[in-house]
Amino acid sequence: MAGVRERPRRLDRPVRDVQAYLSGRGGVLPFAVASADFEPLPPGGGQGGLPFEFADEVSPDGLPPGFGAAFGEGVLARLRAWSLHGVLPYAVRVRLRRAQWCEGRSTAAGFAAAGQQAAYEFCDAFHDGVGPRRLFTVRPGGWRQEAAGEAPAVRDVHVRLVKPAVCGHYAVATADFEALPADGEALFEFVLEIPGNRLPPEFAEAFERGLREELYATGDGRLPVRAFRVRLHDAEWHRVDSNEMIFQAAGRRAAAEALRRFREGRLQEDGLREDRLREDAGPGTTAS
């Protein structure tokens, strides 16, 4: 894991409001919304002999306890995956501050996946020295999901990263990018429509991380260039030549192409609007 030389690394500052969001809107992912703080763990702190503590601070009335515990287990699972010789990369206390779930669409496994996503978000924010990406904003009255409706969309963005003579270079993906409403909660939403038997989950997760990297690649990186709901509906992979890195690159490429096409579409719409104004203004006049 890049940037970690001493293990476990002691945080020099807390990273607040690290967000995780699994859409659950169609596709194969369950619904999970969570926000957690990642804080420095004092020397000697930890649980089970590990430099890691987790606290579920969401009211039991607001989240089933099993879901909160699963979130903490997901964070720890990701840190374990980054361990070197059994030593975790960070000494950290994680506090689950907020969460939303939905009866029939949320699962413990979904909140474990949200925990892993939060660990990635924390790592990026900590090493980049910026605040974590904002994936959603919850307004008074609670979480509500907005339908895509007639929002502008860029359909069938196709990415093919294949070099037959290069090992580890095979990723093919096709996704739709639907513009999210400005007054909705979600700032970035990923909908996976491909089951695990057609695309390994770790490749889908890497594709999503690539999307976020590209869409949040301006300013301080906390807000996206454009708020999109991305539906990954087709993909191909190779048992030998596919890996997380190449699918992450495919996600970045897809987001860049979608932004380009979205801007071109807006420019064309603006041009048509100006033409209509000129026609309405009549000959010999200038529309203002």
JSON list of C-alpha atoms in Angstrom, two decimals, residues 83-260:
[
{"chain": "A", "resi": 83, "resn": "SER", "atom": "CA", "xyz": [-0.93, -5.94, 6.10]},
{"chain": "A", "resi": 84, "resn": "LEU", "atom": "CA", "xyz": [2.74, -6.75, 5.80]},
{"chain": "A", "resi": 85, "resn": "HIS", "atom": "CA", "xyz": [3.93, -9.82, 7.75]},
{"chain": "A", "resi": 86, "resn": "GLY", "atom": "CA", "xyz": [0.71, -9.63, 9.73]},
{"chain": "A", "resi": 87, "resn": "VAL", "atom": "CA", "xyz": [1.16, -5.98, 10.78]},
{"chain": "A", "resi": 88, "resn": "LEU", "atom": "CA", "xyz": [-1.66, -3.57, 9.91]},
{"chain": "A", "resi": 89, "resn": "PRO", "atom": "CA", "xyz": [-0.71, -0.44, 7.93]},
{"chain": "A", "resi": 90, "resn": "TYR", "atom": "CA", "xyz": [-2.34, 2.00, 10.39]},
{"chain": "A", "resi": 91, "resn": "ALA", "atom": "CA", "xyz": [-3.10, 2.34, 14.07]},
{"chain": "A", "resi": 92, "resn": "VAL", "atom": "CA", "xyz": [-6.62, 3.71, 13.89]},
{"chain": "A", "resi": 93, "resn": "ARG", "atom": "CA", "xyz": [-9.87, 4.07, 15.78]},
{"chain": "A", "resi": 94, "resn": "VAL", "atom": "CA", "xyz": [-12.97, 4.00, 13.54]},
{"chain": "A", "resi": 95, "resn": "ARG", "atom": "CA", "xyz": [-16.24, 5.52, 14.71]},
{"chain": "A", "resi": 96, "resn": "LEU", "atom": "CA", "xyz": [-19.38, 4.80, 12.69]},
{"chain": "A", "resi": 97, "resn": "ARG", "atom": "CA", "xyz": [-21.29, 8.07, 13.04]},
{"chain": "A", "resi": 98, "resn": "ARG", "atom": "CA", "xyz": [-24.18, 7.84, 10.59]},
{"chain": "A", "resi": 99, "resn": "ALA", "atom": "CA", "xyz": [-25.85, 5.12, 8.57]},
{"chain": "A", "resi": 100, "resn": "GLN", "atom": "CA", "xyz": [-28.96, 4.45, 6.54]},
{"chain": "A", "resi": 101, "resn": "TRP", "atom": "CA", "xyz": [-30.43, 1.09, 5.62]},
{"chain": "A", "resi": 102, "resn": "CYS", "atom": "CA", "xyz": [-33.56, -0.19, 3.90]},
{"chain": "A", "resi": 103, "resn": "GLU", "atom": "CA", "xyz": [-35.69, -3.17, 4.84]},
{"chain": "A", "resi": 104, "resn": "GLY", "atom": "CA", "xyz": [-35.32, -5.92, 2.25]},
{"chain": "A", "resi": 105, "resn": "ARG", "atom": "CA", "xyz": [-32.51, -4.16, 0.35]},
{"chain": "A", "resi": 106, "resn": "SER", "atom": "CA", "xyz": [-29.79, -3.92, 2.99]},
{"chain": "A", "resi": 107, "resn": "THR", "atom": "CA", "xyz": [-27.65, -6.79, 4.27]},
{"chain": "A", "resi": 108, "resn": "ALA", "atom": "CA", "xyz": [-24.77, -7.34, 6.64]},
{"chain": "A", "resi": 109, "resn": "ALA", "atom": "CA", "xyz": [-22.61, -8.27, 3.64]},
{"chain": "A", "resi": 110, "resn": "GLY", "atom": "CA", "xyz": [-23.52, -4.94, 2.06]},
{"chain": "A", "resi": 111, "resn": "PHE", "atom": "CA", "xyz": [-22.38, -3.02, 5.13]},
{"chain": "A", "resi": 112, "resn": "ALA", "atom": "CA", "xyz": [-19.15, -5.06, 5.20]},
{"chain": "A", "resi": 113, "resn": "ALA", "atom": "CA", "xyz": [-18.56, -3.96, 1.59]},
{"chain": "A", "resi": 114, "resn": "ALA", "atom": "CA", "xyz": [-19.30, -0.38, 2.66]},
{"chain": "A", "resi": 115, "resn": "GLY", "atom": "CA", "xyz": [-16.64, -0.73, 5.36]},
{"chain": "A", "resi": 116, "resn": "GLN", "atom": "CA", "xyz": [-14.08, -1.80, 2.77]},
{"chain": "A", "resi": 117, "resn": "GLN", "atom": "CA", "xyz": [-15.06, 1.14, 0.56]},
{"chain": "A", "resi": 118, "resn": "ALA", "atom": "CA", "xyz": [-14.65, 3.51, 3.52]},
{"chain": "A", "resi": 119, "resn": "ALA", "atom": "CA", "xyz": [-11.15, 2.13, 4.16]},
{"chain": "A", "resi": 120, "resn": "TYR", "atom": "CA", "xyz": [-10.17, 2.98, 0.58]},
{"chain": "A", "resi": 121, "resn": "GLU", "atom": "CA", "xyz": [-11.65, 6.47, 0.91]},
{"chain": "A", "resi": 122, "resn": "PHE", "atom": "CA", "xyz": [-9.79, 7.06, 4.17]},
{"chain": "A", "resi": 123, "resn": "CYS", "atom": "CA", "xyz": [-6.50, 5.90, 2.65]},
{"chain": "A", "resi": 124, "resn": "ASP", "atom": "CA", "xyz": [-6.81, 8.22, -0.36]},
{"chain": "A", "resi": 125, "resn": "ALA", "atom": "CA", "xyz": [-7.75, 11.22, 1.78]},
{"chain": "A", "resi": 126, "resn": "PHE", "atom": "CA", "xyz": [-5.03, 10.60, 4.36]},
{"chain": "A", "resi": 127, "resn": "HIS", "atom": "CA", "xyz": [-2.18, 10.21, 1.88]},
{"chain": "A", "resi": 128, "resn": "ASP", "atom": "CA", "xyz": [-3.39, 13.03, -0.40]},
{"chain": "A", "resi": 129, "resn": "GLY", "atom": "CA", "xyz": [-3.67, 15.39, 2.56]},
{"chain": "A", "resi": 130, "resn": "VAL", "atom": "CA", "xyz": [-7.24, 16.44, 1.68]},
{"chain": "A", "resi": 131, "resn": "GLY", "atom": "CA", "xyz": [-10.70, 15.83, 3.00]},
{"chain": "A", "resi": 132, "resn": "PRO", "atom": "CA", "xyz": [-12.43, 12.62, 1.87]},
{"chain": "A", "resi": 133, "resn": "ARG", "atom": "CA", "xyz": [-14.65, 12.60, -1.18]},
{"chain": "A", "resi": 134, "resn": "ARG", "atom": "CA", "xyz": [-18.26, 13.47, -0.56]},
{"chain": "A", "resi": 135, "resn": "LEU", "atom": "CA", "xyz": [-20.37, 10.74, -2.10]},
{"chain": "A", "resi": 136, "resn": "PHE", "atom": "CA", "xyz": [-23.65, 12.06, -0.71]},
{"chain": "A", "resi": 137, "resn": "THR", "atom": "CA", "xyz": [-25.15, 14.86, 1.31]},
{"chain": "A", "resi": 138, "resn": "VAL", "atom": "CA", "xyz": [-27.98, 14.07, 3.70]},
{"chain": "A", "resi": 139, "resn": "ARG", "atom": "CA", "xyz": [-30.49, 16.87, 4.19]},
{"chain": "A", "resi": 140, "resn": "PRO", "atom": "CA", "xyz": [-32.92, 17.21, 7.13]},
{"chain": "A", "resi": 141, "resn": "GLY", "atom": "CA", "xyz": [-35.66, 14.61, 6.85]},
{"chain": "A", "resi": 142, "resn": "GLY", "atom": "CA", "xyz": [-33.40, 11.68, 6.13]},
{"chain": "A", "resi": 143, "resn": "TRP", "atom": "CA", "xyz": [-32.08, 9.90, 3.08]},
{"chain": "A", "resi": 144, "resn": "ARG", "atom": "CA", "xyz": [-34.13, 9.64, -0.09]},
{"chain": "A", "resi": 145, "resn": "GLN", "atom": "CA", "xyz": [-33.11, 8.24, -3.43]},
{"chain": "A", "resi": 146, "resn": "GLU", "atom": "CA", "xyz": [-33.87, 10.27, -6.52]},
{"chain": "A", "resi": 147, "resn": "ALA", "atom": "CA", "xyz": [-34.99, 8.61, -9.73]},
{"chain": "A", "resi": 148, "resn": "ALA", "atom": "CA", "xyz": [-33.01, 9.35, -12.87]},
{"chain": "A", "resi": 149, "resn": "GLY", "atom": "CA", "xyz": [-36.13, 10.45, -14.75]},
{"chain": "A", "resi": 150, "resn": "GLU", "atom": "CA", "xyz": [-35.39, 12.44, -17.88]},
{"chain": "A", "resi": 151, "resn": "ALA", "atom": "CA", "xyz": [-32.00, 13.65, -16.65]},
{"chain": "A", "resi": 152, "resn": "PRO", "atom": "CA", "xyz": [-29.31, 13.95, -19.35]},
{"chain": "A", "resi": 153, "resn": "ALA", "atom": "CA", "xyz": [-27.46, 10.70, -19.91]},
{"chain": "A", "resi": 154, "resn": "VAL", "atom": "CA", "xyz": [-24.50, 9.37, -21.83]},
{"chain": "A", "resi": 155, "resn": "ARG", "atom": "CA", "xyz": [-25.27, 5.83, -22.90]},
{"chain": "A", "resi": 156, "resn": "ASP", "atom": "CA", "xyz": [-23.04, 2.89, -23.72]},
{"chain": "A", "resi": 157, "resn": "VAL", "atom": "CA", "xyz": [-19.64, 4.35, -22.88]},
{"chain": "A", "resi": 158, "resn": "HIS", "atom": "CA", "xyz": [-17.40, 1.52, -24.05]},
{"chain": "A", "resi": 159, "resn": "VAL", "atom": "CA", "xyz": [-13.83, 1.01, -22.88]},
{"chain": "A", "resi": 160, "resn": "ARG", "atom": "CA", "xyz": [-11.50, -1.68, -24.20]},
{"chain": "A", "resi": 161, "resn": "LEU", "atom": "CA", "xyz": [-8.04, -1.93, -22.68]},
{"chain": "A", "resi": 162, "resn": "VAL", "atom": "CA", "xyz": [-6.57, -5.00, -24.34]},
{"chain": "A", "resi": 163, "resn": "LYS", "atom": "CA", "xyz": [-2.97, -5.62, -25.38]},
{"chain": "A", "resi": 164, "resn": "PRO", "atom": "CA", "xyz": [-2.54, -9.28, -26.36]},
{"chain": "A", "resi": 165, "resn": "ALA", "atom": "CA", "xyz": [1.24, -9.13, -26.07]},
{"chain": "A", "resi": 166, "resn": "VAL", "atom": "CA", "xyz": [1.18, -7.47, -22.62]},
{"chain": "A", "resi": 167, "resn": "CYS", "atom": "CA", "xyz": [0.52, -9.58, -19.53]},
{"chain": "A", "resi": 168, "resn": "GLY", "atom": "CA", "xyz": [-2.00, -8.11, -17.08]},
{"chain": "A", "resi": 169, "resn": "HIS", "atom": "CA", "xyz": [-3.65, -5.81, -19.60]},
{"chain": "A", "resi": 170, "resn": "TYR", "atom": "CA", "xyz": [-7.23, -6.93, -20.30]},
{"chain": "A", "resi": 171, "resn": "ALA", "atom": "CA", "xyz": [-10.35, -5.01, -19.31]},
{"chain": "A", "resi": 172, "resn": "VAL", "atom": "CA", "xyz": [-13.50, -4.42, -21.33]},
{"chain": "A", "resi": 173, "resn": "ALA", "atom": "CA", "xyz": [-16.46, -2.51, -19.89]},
{"chain": "A", "resi": 174, "resn": "THR", "atom": "CA", "xyz": [-19.60, -0.69, -21.02]},
{"chain": "A", "resi": 175, "resn": "ALA", "atom": "CA", "xyz": [-21.50, 1.71, -18.77]},
{"chain": "A", "resi": 176, "resn": "ASP", "atom": "CA", "xyz": [-24.25, 4.33, -18.81]},
{"chain": "A", "resi": 177, "resn": "PHE", "atom": "CA", "xyz": [-23.71, 7.70, -17.12]},
{"chain": "A", "resi": 178, "resn": "GLU", "atom": "CA", "xyz": [-26.92, 9.37, -15.91]},
{"chain": "A", "resi": 179, "resn": "ALA", "atom": "CA", "xyz": [-26.69, 12.93, -14.58]},
{"chain": "A", "resi": 180, "resn": "LEU", "atom": "CA", "xyz": [-27.95, 13.11, -10.99]},
{"chain": "A", "resi": 181, "resn": "PRO", "atom": "CA", "xyz": [-30.37, 15.88, -9.98]},
{"chain": "A", "resi": 182, "resn": "ALA", "atom": "CA", "xyz": [-28.83, 18.90, -8.31]},
{"chain": "A", "resi": 183, "resn": "ASP", "atom": "CA", "xyz": [-31.25, 18.72, -5.37]},
{"chain": "A", "resi": 184, "resn": "GLY", "atom": "CA", "xyz": [-30.69, 15.02, -4.63]},
{"chain": "A", "resi": 185, "resn": "GLU", "atom": "CA", "xyz": [-28.56, 13.48, -1.91]},
{"chain": "A", "resi": 186, "resn": "ALA", "atom": "CA", "xyz": [-26.24, 11.39, -4.08]},
{"chain": "A", "resi": 187, "resn": "LEU", "atom": "CA", "xyz": [-23.17, 13.06, -5.58]},
{"chain": "A", "resi": 188, "resn": "PHE", "atom": "CA", "xyz": [-21.84, 9.80, -7.04]},
{"chain": "A", "resi": 189, "resn": "GLU", "atom": "CA", "xyz": [-23.72, 6.55, -7.44]},
{"chain": "A", "resi": 190, "resn": "PHE", "atom": "CA", "xyz": [-22.48, 3.24, -8.81]},
{"chain": "A", "resi": 191, "resn": "VAL", "atom": "CA", "xyz": [-24.96, 0.58, -9.93]},
{"chain": "A", "resi": 192, "resn": "LEU", "atom": "CA", "xyz": [-23.48, -2.81, -10.72]},
{"chain": "A", "resi": 193, "resn": "GLU", "atom": "CA", "xyz": [-25.74, -4.75, -13.10]},
{"chain": "A", "resi": 194, "resn": "ILE", "atom": "CA", "xyz": [-23.38, -7.67, -13.69]},
{"chain": "A", "resi": 195, "resn": "PRO", "atom": "CA", "xyz": [-23.56, -10.68, -11.34]},
{"chain": "A", "resi": 196, "resn": "GLY", "atom": "CA", "xyz": [-20.45, -12.06, -9.67]},
{"chain": "A", "resi": 197, "resn": "ASN", "atom": "CA", "xyz": [-20.34, -15.12, -11.88]},
{"chain": "A", "resi": 198, "resn": "ARG", "atom": "CA", "xyz": [-19.76, -12.84, -14.91]},
{"chain": "A", "resi": 199, "resn": "LEU", "atom": "CA", "xyz": [-17.39, -10.31, -13.33]},
{"chain": "A", "resi": 200, "resn": "PRO", "atom": "CA", "xyz": [-15.34, -10.87, -10.15]},
{"chain": "A", "resi": 201, "resn": "PRO", "atom": "CA", "xyz": [-16.50, -8.38, -7.47]},
{"chain": "A", "resi": 202, "resn": "GLU", "atom": "CA", "xyz": [-12.98, -7.08, -6.92]},
{"chain": "A", "resi": 203, "resn": "PHE", "atom": "CA", "xyz": [-12.79, -6.02, -10.60]},
{"chain": "A", "resi": 204, "resn": "ALA", "atom": "CA", "xyz": [-16.14, -4.20, -10.32]},
{"chain": "A", "resi": 205, "resn": "GLU", "atom": "CA", "xyz": [-14.91, -2.45, -7.16]},
{"chain": "A", "resi": 206, "resn": "ALA", "atom": "CA", "xyz": [-11.70, -1.43, -8.93]},
{"chain": "A", "resi": 207, "resn": "PHE", "atom": "CA", "xyz": [-13.72, -0.05, -11.86]},
{"chain": "A", "resi": 208, "resn": "GLU", "atom": "CA", "xyz": [-15.75, 2.01, -9.40]},
{"chain": "A", "resi": 209, "resn": "ARG", "atom": "CA", "xyz": [-12.61, 3.37, -7.73]},
{"chain": "A", "resi": 210, "resn": "GLY", "atom": "CA", "xyz": [-11.31, 4.45, -11.14]},
{"chain": "A", "resi": 211, "resn": "LEU", "atom": "CA", "xyz": [-14.59, 6.25, -11.82]},
{"chain": "A", "resi": 212, "resn": "ARG", "atom": "CA", "xyz": [-14.29, 8.17, -8.55]},
{"chain": "A", "resi": 213, "resn": "GLU", "atom": "CA", "xyz": [-10.66, 9.09, -9.20]},
{"chain": "A", "resi": 214, "resn": "GLU", "atom": "CA", "xyz": [-11.52, 10.69, -12.54]},
{"chain": "A", "resi": 215, "resn": "LEU", "atom": "CA", "xyz": [-14.80, 12.33, -11.56]},
{"chain": "A", "resi": 216, "resn": "TYR", "atom": "CA", "xyz": [-13.28, 13.90, -8.45]},
{"chain": "A", "resi": 217, "resn": "ALA", "atom": "CA", "xyz": [-10.04, 15.00, -10.11]},
{"chain": "A", "resi": 218, "resn": "THR", "atom": "CA", "xyz": [-10.49, 18.78, -9.80]},
{"chain": "A", "resi": 219, "resn": "GLY", "atom": "CA", "xyz": [-10.28, 21.33, -7.02]},
{"chain": "A", "resi": 220, "resn": "ASP", "atom": "CA", "xyz": [-9.63, 19.79, -3.62]},
{"chain": "A", "resi": 221, "resn": "GLY", "atom": "CA", "xyz": [-11.03, 16.45, -4.80]},
{"chain": "A", "resi": 222, "resn": "ARG", "atom": "CA", "xyz": [-13.95, 16.48, -2.36]},
{"chain": "A", "resi": 223, "resn": "LEU", "atom": "CA", "xyz": [-16.71, 17.17, -4.91]},
{"chain": "A", "resi": 224, "resn": "PRO", "atom": "CA", "xyz": [-17.18, 15.60, -8.36]},
{"chain": "A", "resi": 225, "resn": "VAL", "atom": "CA", "xyz": [-16.80, 17.46, -11.62]},
{"chain": "A", "resi": 226, "resn": "ARG", "atom": "CA", "xyz": [-20.27, 16.19, -12.47]},
{"chain": "A", "resi": 227, "resn": "ALA", "atom": "CA", "xyz": [-22.66, 14.15, -10.33]},
{"chain": "A", "resi": 228, "resn": "PHE", "atom": "CA", "xyz": [-23.37, 10.87, -12.14]},
{"chain": "A", "resi": 229, "resn": "ARG", "atom": "CA", "xyz": [-25.16, 7.63, -11.53]},
{"chain": "A", "resi": 230, "resn": "VAL", "atom": "CA", "xyz": [-23.02, 5.06, -13.37]},
{"chain": "A", "resi": 231, "resn": "ARG", "atom": "CA", "xyz": [-24.53, 1.76, -14.43]},
{"chain": "A", "resi": 232, "resn": "LEU", "atom": "CA", "xyz": [-21.97, -0.89, -15.35]},
{"chain": "A", "resi": 233, "resn": "HIS", "atom": "CA", "xyz": [-24.00, -3.28, -17.50]},
{"chain": "A", "resi": 234, "resn": "ASP", "atom": "CA", "xyz": [-21.43, -5.22, -19.52]},
{"chain": "A", "resi": 235, "resn": "ALA", "atom": "CA", "xyz": [-17.83, -6.33, -19.04]},
{"chain": "A", "resi": 236, "resn": "GLU", "atom": "CA", "xyz": [-15.27, -8.88, -20.16]},
{"chain": "A", "resi": 237, "resn": "TRP", "atom": "CA", "xyz": [-12.25, -10.13, -18.26]},
{"chain": "A", "resi": 238, "resn": "HIS", "atom": "CA", "xyz": [-9.45, -12.66, -18.66]},
{"chain": "A", "resi": 239, "resn": "ARG", "atom": "CA", "xyz": [-8.42, -15.22, -16.07]},
{"chain": "A", "resi": 240, "resn": "VAL", "atom": "CA", "xyz": [-4.72, -14.45, -16.55]},
{"chain": "A", "resi": 241, "resn": "ASP", "atom": "CA", "xyz": [-4.48, -10.93, -17.96]},
{"chain": "A", "resi": 242, "resn": "SER", "atom": "CA", "xyz": [-7.15, -9.12, -15.92]},
{"chain": "A", "resi": 243, "resn": "ASN", "atom": "CA", "xyz": [-6.48, -7.55, -12.53]},
{"chain": "A", "resi": 244, "resn": "GLU", "atom": "CA", "xyz": [-7.73, -4.75, -10.29]},
{"chain": "A", "resi": 245, "resn": "MET", "atom": "CA", "xyz": [-5.23, -2.23, -11.64]},
{"chain": "A", "resi": 246, "resn": "ILE", "atom": "CA", "xyz": [-6.36, -2.55, -15.25]},
{"chain": "A", "resi": 247, "resn": "PHE", "atom": "CA", "xyz": [-10.06, -2.36, -14.30]},
{"chain": "A", "resi": 248, "resn": "GLN", "atom": "CA", "xyz": [-9.32, 0.74, -12.23]},
{"chain": "A", "resi": 249, "resn": "ALA", "atom": "CA", "xyz": [-7.70, 2.26, -15.31]},
{"chain": "A", "resi": 250, "resn": "ALA", "atom": "CA", "xyz": [-10.80, 1.27, -17.31]},
{"chain": "A", "resi": 251, "resn": "GLY", "atom": "CA", "xyz": [-12.98, 3.14, -14.82]},
{"chain": "A", "resi": 252, "resn": "ARG", "atom": "CA", "xyz": [-10.87, 6.28, -15.21]},
{"chain": "A", "resi": 253, "resn": "ARG", "atom": "CA", "xyz": [-11.01, 6.00, -19.00]},
{"chain": "A", "resi": 254, "resn": "ALA", "atom": "CA", "xyz": [-14.79, 5.52, -18.99]},
{"chain": "A", "resi": 255, "resn": "ALA", "atom": "CA", "xyz": [-15.36, 8.54, -16.75]},
{"chain": "A", "resi": 256, "resn": "ALA", "atom": "CA", "xyz": [-13.12, 10.75, -18.90]},
{"chain": "A", "resi": 257, "resn": "GLU", "atom": "CA", "xyz": [-14.99, 9.69, -22.05]},
{"chain": "A", "resi": 258, "resn": "ALA", "atom": "CA", "xyz": [-18.37, 10.28, -20.40]},
{"chain": "A", "resi": 259, "resn": "LEU", "atom": "CA", "xyz": [-17.36, 13.78, -19.30]},
{"chain": "A", "resi": 260, "resn": "ARG", "atom": "CA", "xyz": [-16.15, 14.58, -22.82]}
]
